[in-house]
Short mmCIF file of N, CA, C and O and ligand atoms in Angstrom, two decimals:
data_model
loop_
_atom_site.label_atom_id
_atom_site.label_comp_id
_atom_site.label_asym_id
_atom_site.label_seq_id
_atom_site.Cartn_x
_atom_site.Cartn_y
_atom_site.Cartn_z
N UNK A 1 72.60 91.79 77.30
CA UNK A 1 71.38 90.95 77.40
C UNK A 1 70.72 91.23 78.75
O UNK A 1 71.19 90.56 79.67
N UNK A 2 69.83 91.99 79.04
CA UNK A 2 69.34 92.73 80.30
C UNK A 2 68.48 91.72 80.77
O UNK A 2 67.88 92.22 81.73
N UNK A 3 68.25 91.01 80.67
CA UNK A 3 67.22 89.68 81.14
C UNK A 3 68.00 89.08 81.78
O UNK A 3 67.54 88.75 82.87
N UNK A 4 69.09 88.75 81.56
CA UNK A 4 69.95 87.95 82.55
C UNK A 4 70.60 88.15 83.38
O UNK A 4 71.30 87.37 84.01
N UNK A 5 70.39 89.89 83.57
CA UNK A 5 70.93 90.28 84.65
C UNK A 5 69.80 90.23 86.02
O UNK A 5 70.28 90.53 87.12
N UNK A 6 68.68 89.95 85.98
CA UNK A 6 67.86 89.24 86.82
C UNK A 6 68.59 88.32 87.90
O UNK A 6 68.47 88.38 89.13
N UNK A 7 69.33 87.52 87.17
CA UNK A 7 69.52 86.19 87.85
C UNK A 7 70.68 86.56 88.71
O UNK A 7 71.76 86.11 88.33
N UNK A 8 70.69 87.08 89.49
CA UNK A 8 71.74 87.13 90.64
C UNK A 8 72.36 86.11 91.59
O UNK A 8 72.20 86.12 92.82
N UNK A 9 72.98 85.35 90.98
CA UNK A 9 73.24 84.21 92.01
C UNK A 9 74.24 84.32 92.93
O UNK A 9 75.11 85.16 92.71
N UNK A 10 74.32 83.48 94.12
CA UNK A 10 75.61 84.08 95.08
C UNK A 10 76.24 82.88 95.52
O UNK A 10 75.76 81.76 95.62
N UNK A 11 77.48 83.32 95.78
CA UNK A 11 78.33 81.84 95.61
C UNK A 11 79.67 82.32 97.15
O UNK A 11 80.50 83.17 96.83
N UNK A 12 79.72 81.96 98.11
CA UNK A 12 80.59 81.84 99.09
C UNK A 12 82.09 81.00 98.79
O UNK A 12 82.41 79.95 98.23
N UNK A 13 82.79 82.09 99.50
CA UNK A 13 84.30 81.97 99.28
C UNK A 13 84.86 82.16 100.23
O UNK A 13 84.90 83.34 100.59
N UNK A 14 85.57 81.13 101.09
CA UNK A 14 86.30 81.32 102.41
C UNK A 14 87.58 82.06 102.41
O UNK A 14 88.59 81.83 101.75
N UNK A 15 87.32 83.10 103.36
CA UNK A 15 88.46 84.06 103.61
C UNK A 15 89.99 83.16 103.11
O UNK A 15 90.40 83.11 101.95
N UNK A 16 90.38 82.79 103.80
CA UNK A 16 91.52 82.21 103.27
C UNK A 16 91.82 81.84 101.88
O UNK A 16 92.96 81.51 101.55
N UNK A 17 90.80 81.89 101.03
CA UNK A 17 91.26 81.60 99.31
C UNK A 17 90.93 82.78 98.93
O UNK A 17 91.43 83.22 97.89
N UNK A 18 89.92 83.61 99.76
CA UNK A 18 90.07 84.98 98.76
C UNK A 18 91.31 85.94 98.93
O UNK A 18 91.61 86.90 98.22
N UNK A 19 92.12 85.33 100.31
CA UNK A 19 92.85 86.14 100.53
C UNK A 19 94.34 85.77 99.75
O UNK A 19 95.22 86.60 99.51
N UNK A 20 94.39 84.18 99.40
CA UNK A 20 95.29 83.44 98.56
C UNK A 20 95.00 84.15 97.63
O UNK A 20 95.08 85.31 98.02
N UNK A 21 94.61 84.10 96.29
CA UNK A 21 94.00 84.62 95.44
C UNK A 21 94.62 86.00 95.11
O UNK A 21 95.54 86.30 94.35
N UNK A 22 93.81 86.79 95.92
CA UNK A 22 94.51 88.22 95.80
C UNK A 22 95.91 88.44 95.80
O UNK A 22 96.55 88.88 94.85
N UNK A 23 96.57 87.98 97.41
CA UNK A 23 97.54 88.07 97.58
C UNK A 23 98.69 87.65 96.03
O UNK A 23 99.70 88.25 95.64
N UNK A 24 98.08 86.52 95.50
CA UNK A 24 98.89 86.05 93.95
C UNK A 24 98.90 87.10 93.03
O UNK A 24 99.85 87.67 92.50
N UNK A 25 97.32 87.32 92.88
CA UNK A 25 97.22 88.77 91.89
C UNK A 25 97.57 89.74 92.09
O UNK A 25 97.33 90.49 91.14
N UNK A 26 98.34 90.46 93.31
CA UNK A 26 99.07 91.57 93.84
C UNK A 26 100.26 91.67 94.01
O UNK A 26 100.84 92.72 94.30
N UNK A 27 100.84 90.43 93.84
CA UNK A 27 102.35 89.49 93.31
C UNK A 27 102.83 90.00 91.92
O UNK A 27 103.98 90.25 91.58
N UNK A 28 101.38 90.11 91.01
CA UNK A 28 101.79 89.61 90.29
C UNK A 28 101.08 90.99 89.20
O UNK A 28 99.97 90.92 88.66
N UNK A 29 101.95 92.07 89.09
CA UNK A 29 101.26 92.80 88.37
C UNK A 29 101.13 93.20 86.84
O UNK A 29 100.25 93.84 86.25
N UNK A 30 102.24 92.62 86.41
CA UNK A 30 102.78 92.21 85.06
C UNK A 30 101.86 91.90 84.18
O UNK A 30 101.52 92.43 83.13
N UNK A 31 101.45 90.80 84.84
CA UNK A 31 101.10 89.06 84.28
C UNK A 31 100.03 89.07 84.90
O UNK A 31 99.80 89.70 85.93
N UNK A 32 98.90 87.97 83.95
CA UNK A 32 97.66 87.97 84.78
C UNK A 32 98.14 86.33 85.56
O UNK A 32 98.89 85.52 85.03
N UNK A 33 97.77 86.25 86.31
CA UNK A 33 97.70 85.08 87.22
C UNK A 33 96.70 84.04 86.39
O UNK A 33 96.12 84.50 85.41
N UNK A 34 96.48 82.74 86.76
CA UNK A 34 95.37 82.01 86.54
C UNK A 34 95.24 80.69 87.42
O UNK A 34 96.24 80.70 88.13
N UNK A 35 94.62 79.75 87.67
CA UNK A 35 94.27 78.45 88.71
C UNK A 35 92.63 78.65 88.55
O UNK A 35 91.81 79.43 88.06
N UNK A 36 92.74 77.16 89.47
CA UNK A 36 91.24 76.77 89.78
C UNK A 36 91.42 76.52 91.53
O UNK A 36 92.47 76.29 92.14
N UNK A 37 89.89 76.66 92.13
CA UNK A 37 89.68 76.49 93.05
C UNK A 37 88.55 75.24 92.96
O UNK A 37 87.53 75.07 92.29
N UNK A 38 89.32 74.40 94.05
CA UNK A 38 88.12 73.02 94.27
C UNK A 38 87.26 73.35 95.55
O UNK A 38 87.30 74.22 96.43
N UNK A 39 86.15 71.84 95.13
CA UNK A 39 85.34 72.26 96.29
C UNK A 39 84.81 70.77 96.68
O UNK A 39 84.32 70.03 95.84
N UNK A 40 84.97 70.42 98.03
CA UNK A 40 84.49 69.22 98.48
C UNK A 40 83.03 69.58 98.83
O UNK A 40 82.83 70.66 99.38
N UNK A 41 81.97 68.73 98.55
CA UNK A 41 80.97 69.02 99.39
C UNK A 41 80.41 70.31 98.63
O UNK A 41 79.43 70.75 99.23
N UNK A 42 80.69 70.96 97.62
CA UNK A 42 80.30 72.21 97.45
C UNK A 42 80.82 73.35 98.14
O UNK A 42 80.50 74.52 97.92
N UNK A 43 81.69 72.90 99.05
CA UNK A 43 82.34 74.14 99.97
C UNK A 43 83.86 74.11 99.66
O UNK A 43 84.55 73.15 99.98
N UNK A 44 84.41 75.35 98.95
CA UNK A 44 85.61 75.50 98.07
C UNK A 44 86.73 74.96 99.14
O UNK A 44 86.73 75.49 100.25
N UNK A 45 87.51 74.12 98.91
CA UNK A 45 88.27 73.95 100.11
C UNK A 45 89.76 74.19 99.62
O UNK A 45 90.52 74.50 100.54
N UNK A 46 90.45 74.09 98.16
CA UNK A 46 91.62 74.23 97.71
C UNK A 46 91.87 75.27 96.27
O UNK A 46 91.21 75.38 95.24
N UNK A 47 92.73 75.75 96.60
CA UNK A 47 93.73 76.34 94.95
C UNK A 47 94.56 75.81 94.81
O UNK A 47 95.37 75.26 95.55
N UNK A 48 94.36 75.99 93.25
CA UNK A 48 95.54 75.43 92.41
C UNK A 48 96.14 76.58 91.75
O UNK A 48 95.50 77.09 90.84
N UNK A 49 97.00 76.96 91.99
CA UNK A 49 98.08 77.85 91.41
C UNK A 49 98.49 77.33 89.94
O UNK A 49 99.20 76.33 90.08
N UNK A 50 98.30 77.63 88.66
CA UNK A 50 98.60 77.45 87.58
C UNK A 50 99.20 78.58 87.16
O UNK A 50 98.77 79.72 87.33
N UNK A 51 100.53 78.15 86.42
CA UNK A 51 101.60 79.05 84.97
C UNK A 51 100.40 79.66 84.08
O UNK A 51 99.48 79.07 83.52
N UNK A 52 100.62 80.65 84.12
CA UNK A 52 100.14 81.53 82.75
C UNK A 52 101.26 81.30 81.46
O UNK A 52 102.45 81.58 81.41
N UNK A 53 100.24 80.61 80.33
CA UNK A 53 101.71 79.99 79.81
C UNK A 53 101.29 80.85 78.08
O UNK A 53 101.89 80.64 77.03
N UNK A 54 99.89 81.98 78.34
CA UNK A 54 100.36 82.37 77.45
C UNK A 54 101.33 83.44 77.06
O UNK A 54 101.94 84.17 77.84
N UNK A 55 101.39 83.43 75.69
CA UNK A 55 102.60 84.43 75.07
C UNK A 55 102.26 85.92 75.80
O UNK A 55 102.97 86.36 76.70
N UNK A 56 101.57 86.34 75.50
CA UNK A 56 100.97 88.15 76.13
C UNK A 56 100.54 87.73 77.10
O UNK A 56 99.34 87.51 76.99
N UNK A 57 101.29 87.29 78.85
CA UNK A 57 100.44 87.39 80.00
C UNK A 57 99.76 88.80 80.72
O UNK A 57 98.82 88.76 81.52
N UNK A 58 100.37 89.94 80.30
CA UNK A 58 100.12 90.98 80.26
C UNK A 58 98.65 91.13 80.39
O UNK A 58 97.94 91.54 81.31
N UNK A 59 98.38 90.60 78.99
CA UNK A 59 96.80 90.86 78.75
C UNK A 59 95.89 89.68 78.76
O UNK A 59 94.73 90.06 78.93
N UNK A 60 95.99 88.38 78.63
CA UNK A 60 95.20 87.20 78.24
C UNK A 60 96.42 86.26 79.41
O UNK A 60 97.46 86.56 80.00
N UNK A 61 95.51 84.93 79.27
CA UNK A 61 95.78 83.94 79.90
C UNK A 61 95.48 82.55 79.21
O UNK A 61 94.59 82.36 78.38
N UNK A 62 96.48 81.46 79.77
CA UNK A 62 96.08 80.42 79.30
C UNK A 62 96.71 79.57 80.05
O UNK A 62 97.93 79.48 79.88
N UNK A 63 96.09 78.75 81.05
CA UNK A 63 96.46 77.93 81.72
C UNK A 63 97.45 76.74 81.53
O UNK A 63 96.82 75.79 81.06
N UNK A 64 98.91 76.41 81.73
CA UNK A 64 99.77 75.80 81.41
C UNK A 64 98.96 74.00 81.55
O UNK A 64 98.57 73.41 82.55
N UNK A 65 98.95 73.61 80.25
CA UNK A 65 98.22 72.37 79.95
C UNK A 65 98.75 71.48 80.68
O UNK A 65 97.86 70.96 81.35
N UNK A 66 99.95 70.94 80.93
CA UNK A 66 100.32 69.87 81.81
C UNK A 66 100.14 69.98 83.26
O UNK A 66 100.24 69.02 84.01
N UNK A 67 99.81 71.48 83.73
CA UNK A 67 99.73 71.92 84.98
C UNK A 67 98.26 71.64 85.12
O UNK A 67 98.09 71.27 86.28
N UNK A 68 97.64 71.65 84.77
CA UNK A 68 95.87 71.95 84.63
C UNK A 68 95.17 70.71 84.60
O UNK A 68 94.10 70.46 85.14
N UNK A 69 96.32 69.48 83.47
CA UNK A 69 96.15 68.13 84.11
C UNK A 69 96.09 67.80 85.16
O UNK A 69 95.04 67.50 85.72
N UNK A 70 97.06 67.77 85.61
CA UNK A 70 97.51 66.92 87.25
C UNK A 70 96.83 68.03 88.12
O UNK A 70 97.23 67.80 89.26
N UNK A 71 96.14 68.93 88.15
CA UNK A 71 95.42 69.84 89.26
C UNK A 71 93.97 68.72 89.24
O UNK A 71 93.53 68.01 90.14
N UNK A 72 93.55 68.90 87.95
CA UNK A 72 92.10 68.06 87.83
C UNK A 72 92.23 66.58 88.34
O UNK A 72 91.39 65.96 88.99
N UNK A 73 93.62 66.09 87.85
CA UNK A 73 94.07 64.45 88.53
C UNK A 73 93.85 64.63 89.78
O UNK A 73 92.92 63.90 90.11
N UNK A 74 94.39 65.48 91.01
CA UNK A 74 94.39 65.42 91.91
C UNK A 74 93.02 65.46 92.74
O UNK A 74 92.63 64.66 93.59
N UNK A 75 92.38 66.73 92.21
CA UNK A 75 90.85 67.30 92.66
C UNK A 75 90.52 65.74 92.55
O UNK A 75 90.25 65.14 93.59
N UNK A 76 90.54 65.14 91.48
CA UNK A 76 89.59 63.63 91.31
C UNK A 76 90.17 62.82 92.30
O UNK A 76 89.35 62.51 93.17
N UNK A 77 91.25 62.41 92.45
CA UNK A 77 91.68 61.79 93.93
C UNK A 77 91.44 61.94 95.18
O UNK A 77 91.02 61.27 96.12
N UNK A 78 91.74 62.83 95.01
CA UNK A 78 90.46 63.73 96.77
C UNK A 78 89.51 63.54 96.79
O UNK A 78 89.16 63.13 97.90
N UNK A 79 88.22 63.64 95.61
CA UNK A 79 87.06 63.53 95.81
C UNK A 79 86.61 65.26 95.56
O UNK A 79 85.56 65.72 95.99
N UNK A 80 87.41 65.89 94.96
CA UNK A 80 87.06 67.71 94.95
C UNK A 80 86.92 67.19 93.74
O UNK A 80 87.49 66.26 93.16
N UNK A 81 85.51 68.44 93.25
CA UNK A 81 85.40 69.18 91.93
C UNK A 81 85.70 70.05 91.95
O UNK A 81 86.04 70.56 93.01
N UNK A 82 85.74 70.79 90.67
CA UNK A 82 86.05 72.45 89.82
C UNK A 82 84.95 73.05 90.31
O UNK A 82 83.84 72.73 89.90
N UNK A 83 85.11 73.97 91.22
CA UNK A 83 84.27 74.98 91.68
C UNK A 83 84.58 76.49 90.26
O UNK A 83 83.89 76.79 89.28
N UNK A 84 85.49 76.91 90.64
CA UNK A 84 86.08 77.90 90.11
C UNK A 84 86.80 77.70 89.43
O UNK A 84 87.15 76.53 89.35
N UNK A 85 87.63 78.95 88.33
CA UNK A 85 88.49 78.84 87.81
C UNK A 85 88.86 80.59 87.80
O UNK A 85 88.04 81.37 87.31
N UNK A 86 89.95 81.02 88.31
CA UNK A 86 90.29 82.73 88.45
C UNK A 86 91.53 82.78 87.85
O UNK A 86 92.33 81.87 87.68
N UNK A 87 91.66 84.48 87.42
CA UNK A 87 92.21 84.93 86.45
C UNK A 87 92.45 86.07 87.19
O UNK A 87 91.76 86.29 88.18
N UNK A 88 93.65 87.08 86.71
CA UNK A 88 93.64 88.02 87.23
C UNK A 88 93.62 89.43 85.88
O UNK A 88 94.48 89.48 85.01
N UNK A 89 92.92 90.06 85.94
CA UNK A 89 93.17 91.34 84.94
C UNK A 89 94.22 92.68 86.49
O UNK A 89 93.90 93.30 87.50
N UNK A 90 95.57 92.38 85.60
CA UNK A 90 96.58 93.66 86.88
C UNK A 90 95.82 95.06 86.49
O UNK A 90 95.74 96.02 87.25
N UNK A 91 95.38 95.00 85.44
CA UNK A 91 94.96 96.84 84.82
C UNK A 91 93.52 96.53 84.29
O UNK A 91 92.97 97.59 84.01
N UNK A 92 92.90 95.71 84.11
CA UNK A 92 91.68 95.88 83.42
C UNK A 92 90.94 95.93 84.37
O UNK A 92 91.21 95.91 85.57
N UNK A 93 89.16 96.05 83.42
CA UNK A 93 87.96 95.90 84.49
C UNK A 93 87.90 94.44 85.29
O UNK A 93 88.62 93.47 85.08
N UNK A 94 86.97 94.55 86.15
CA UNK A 94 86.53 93.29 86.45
C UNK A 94 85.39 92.37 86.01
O UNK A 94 84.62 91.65 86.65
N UNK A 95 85.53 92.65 84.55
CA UNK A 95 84.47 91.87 83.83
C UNK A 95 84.96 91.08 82.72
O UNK A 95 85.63 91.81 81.99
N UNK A 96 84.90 89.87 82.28
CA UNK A 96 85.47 88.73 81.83
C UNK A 96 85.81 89.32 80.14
O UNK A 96 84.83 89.99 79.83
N UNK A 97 86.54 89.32 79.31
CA UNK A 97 86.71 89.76 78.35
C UNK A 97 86.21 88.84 77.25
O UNK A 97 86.39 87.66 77.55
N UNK A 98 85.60 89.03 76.00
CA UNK A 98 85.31 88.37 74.98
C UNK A 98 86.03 87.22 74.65
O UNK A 98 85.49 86.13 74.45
N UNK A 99 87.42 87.45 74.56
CA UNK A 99 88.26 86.44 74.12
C UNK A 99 88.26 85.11 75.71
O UNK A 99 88.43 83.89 75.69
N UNK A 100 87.97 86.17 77.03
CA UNK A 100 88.00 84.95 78.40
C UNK A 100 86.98 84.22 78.04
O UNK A 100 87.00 83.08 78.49
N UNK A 101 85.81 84.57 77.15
CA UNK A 101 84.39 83.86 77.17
C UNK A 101 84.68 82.52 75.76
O UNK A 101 84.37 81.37 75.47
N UNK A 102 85.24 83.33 75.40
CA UNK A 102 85.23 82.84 73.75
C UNK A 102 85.79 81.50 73.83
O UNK A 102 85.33 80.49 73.31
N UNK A 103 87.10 81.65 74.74
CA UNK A 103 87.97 80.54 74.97
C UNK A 103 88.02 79.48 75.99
O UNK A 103 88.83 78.65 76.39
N UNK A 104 86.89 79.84 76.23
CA UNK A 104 86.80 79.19 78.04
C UNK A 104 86.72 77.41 77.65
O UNK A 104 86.36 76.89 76.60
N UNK A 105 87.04 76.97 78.52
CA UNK A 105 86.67 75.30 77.99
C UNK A 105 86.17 74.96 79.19
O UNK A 105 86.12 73.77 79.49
N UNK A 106 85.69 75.97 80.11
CA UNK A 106 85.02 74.85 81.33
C UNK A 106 83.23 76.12 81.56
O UNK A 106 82.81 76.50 82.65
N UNK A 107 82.66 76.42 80.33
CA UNK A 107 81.96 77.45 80.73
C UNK A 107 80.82 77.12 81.70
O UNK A 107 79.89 77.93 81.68
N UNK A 108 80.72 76.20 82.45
CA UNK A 108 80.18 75.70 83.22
C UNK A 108 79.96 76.26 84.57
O UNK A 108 79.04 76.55 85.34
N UNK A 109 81.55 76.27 84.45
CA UNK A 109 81.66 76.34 86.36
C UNK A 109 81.53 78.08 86.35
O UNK A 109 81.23 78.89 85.48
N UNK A 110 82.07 78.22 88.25
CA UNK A 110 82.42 79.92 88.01
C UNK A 110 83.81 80.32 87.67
O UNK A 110 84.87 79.69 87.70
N UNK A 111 83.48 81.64 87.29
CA UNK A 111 84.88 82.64 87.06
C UNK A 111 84.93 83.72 87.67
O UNK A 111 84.04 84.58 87.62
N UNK A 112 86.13 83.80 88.41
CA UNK A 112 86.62 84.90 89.21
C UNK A 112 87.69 85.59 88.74
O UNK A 112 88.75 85.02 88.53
N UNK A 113 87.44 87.45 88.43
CA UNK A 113 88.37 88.06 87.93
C UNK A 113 88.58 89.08 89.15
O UNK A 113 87.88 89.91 89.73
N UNK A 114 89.83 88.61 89.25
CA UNK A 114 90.27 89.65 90.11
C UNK A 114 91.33 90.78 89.97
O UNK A 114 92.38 90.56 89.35
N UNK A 115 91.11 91.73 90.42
CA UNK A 115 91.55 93.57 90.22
C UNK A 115 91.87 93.91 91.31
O UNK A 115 91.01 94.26 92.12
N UNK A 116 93.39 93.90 91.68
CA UNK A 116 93.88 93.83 92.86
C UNK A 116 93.90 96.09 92.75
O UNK A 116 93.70 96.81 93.72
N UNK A 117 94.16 96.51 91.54
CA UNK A 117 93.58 97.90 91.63
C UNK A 117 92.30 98.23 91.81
O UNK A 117 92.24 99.42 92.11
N UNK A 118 91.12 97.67 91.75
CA UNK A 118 89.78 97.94 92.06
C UNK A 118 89.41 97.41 93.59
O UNK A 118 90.01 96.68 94.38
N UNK A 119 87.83 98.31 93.63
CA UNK A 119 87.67 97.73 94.74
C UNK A 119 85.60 97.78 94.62
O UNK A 119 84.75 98.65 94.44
N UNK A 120 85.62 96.53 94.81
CA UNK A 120 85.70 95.71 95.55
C UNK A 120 87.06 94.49 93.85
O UNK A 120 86.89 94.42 92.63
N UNK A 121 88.00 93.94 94.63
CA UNK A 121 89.05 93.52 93.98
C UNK A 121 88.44 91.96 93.40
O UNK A 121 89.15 91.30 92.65
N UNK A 122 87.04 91.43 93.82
CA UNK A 122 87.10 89.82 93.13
C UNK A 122 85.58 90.57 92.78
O UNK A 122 84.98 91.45 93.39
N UNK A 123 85.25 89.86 91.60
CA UNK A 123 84.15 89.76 90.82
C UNK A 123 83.78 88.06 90.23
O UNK A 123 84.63 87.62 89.45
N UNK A 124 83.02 87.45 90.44
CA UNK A 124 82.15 86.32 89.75
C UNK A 124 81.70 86.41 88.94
O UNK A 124 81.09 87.48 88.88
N UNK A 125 81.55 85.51 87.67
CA UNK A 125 80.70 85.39 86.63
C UNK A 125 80.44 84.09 86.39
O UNK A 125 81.24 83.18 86.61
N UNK A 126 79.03 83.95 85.82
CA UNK A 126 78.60 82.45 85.17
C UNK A 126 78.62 83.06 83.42
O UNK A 126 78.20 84.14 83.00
N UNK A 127 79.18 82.12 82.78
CA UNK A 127 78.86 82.42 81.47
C UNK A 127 77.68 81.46 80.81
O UNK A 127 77.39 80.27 80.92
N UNK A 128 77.14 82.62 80.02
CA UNK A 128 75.94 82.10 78.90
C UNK A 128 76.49 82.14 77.97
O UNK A 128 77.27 83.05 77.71
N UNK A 129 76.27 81.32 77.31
CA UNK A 129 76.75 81.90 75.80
C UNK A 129 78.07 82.68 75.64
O UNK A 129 79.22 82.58 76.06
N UNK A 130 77.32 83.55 74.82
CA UNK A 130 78.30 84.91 74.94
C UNK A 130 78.36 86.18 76.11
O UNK A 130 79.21 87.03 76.39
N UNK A 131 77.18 85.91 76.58
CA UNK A 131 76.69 86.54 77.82
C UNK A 131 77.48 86.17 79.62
O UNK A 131 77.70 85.12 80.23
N UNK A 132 77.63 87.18 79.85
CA UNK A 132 77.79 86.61 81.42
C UNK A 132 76.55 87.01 82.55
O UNK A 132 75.46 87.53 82.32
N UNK A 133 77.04 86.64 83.63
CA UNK A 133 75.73 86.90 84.32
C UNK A 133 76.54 87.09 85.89
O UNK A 133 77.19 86.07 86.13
N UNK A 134 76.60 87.78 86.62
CA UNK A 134 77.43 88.40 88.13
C UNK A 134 76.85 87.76 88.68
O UNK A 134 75.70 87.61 88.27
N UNK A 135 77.31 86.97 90.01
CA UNK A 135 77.29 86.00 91.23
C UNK A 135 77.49 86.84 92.38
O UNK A 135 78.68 87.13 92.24
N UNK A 136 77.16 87.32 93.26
CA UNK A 136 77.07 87.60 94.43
C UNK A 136 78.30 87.46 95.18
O UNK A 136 77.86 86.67 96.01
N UNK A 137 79.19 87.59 95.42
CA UNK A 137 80.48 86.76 96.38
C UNK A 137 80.36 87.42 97.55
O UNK A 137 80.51 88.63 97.78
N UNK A 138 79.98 86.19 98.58
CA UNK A 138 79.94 86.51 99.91
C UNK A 138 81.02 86.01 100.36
O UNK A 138 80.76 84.82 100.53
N UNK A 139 82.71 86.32 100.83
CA UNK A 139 83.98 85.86 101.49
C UNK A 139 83.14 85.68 103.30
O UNK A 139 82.55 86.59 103.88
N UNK A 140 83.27 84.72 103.66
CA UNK A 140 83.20 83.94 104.82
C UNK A 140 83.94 83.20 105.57
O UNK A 140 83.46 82.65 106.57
ZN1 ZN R 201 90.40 88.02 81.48
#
């Protein structure tokens, strides 16, 4: 959908979670990783480390449901929202896969796929629809 690649939006990520982040997805080459990152104020301030609890972590992900509770319980106690939500592809591109779009239940927020073999290793997306659309990531 070439129209929506217009919309370039850019979204800041403090060194210290991009470097959390990676560091997990370079842990972890097997298995894709998955969590959310909160944000007080709009400025990402925490990760949540979540179980990949699906069957093929290899290739897909699915955030361990009782874990994903009490992350969102907590964010709400603090006063943080769902900024993010990241995934790691160990061997794929850095672009969100059909089934990441298909299945998403928060298509709202952003998504960060990260490719601890690529470089540049984090990529952003907003999803449309079926469409995604690349975010800018400025680490600060
Ligand atoms: Zn994926």
């Amino acid at each position: 959908m070439p129209g929506l690649w217009f919309s370039m939006i850019r979204a800041q990520l403090p060194q210290n979670i991009y470097h959390r982040v990676l560091n997990e997805a370079r842990d972890s080459p097997e298995a894709e990783i998955c969590g959310l990152i909160s944000a007080h104020q709009h400025t990402p301030v925490r990760c949540y480390s979540i179980t990949n609890a699906h069957p093929r972590p290899a290739s897909a992900f699915d955030m361990a449901a009782g874990e994903l509770v009490c992350a969102l319980r907590h964010m709400r106690e603090q006063g943080e929202q769902l900024w993010a939500i990241y995934h790691s592809h160990p061997q794929g591109p850095g672009t969100p896969s059909s089934r990441d779009i298909a299945e998403c239940g928060y298509p709202e927020t952003l998504h960060l796929v990260i490719t601890p073999h690529l470089e540049p290793p984090l990529h952003a997306w907003r999803y449309a629809g079926q469409d995604t659309m690349p975010v800018r990531l400025e680490i600060v």
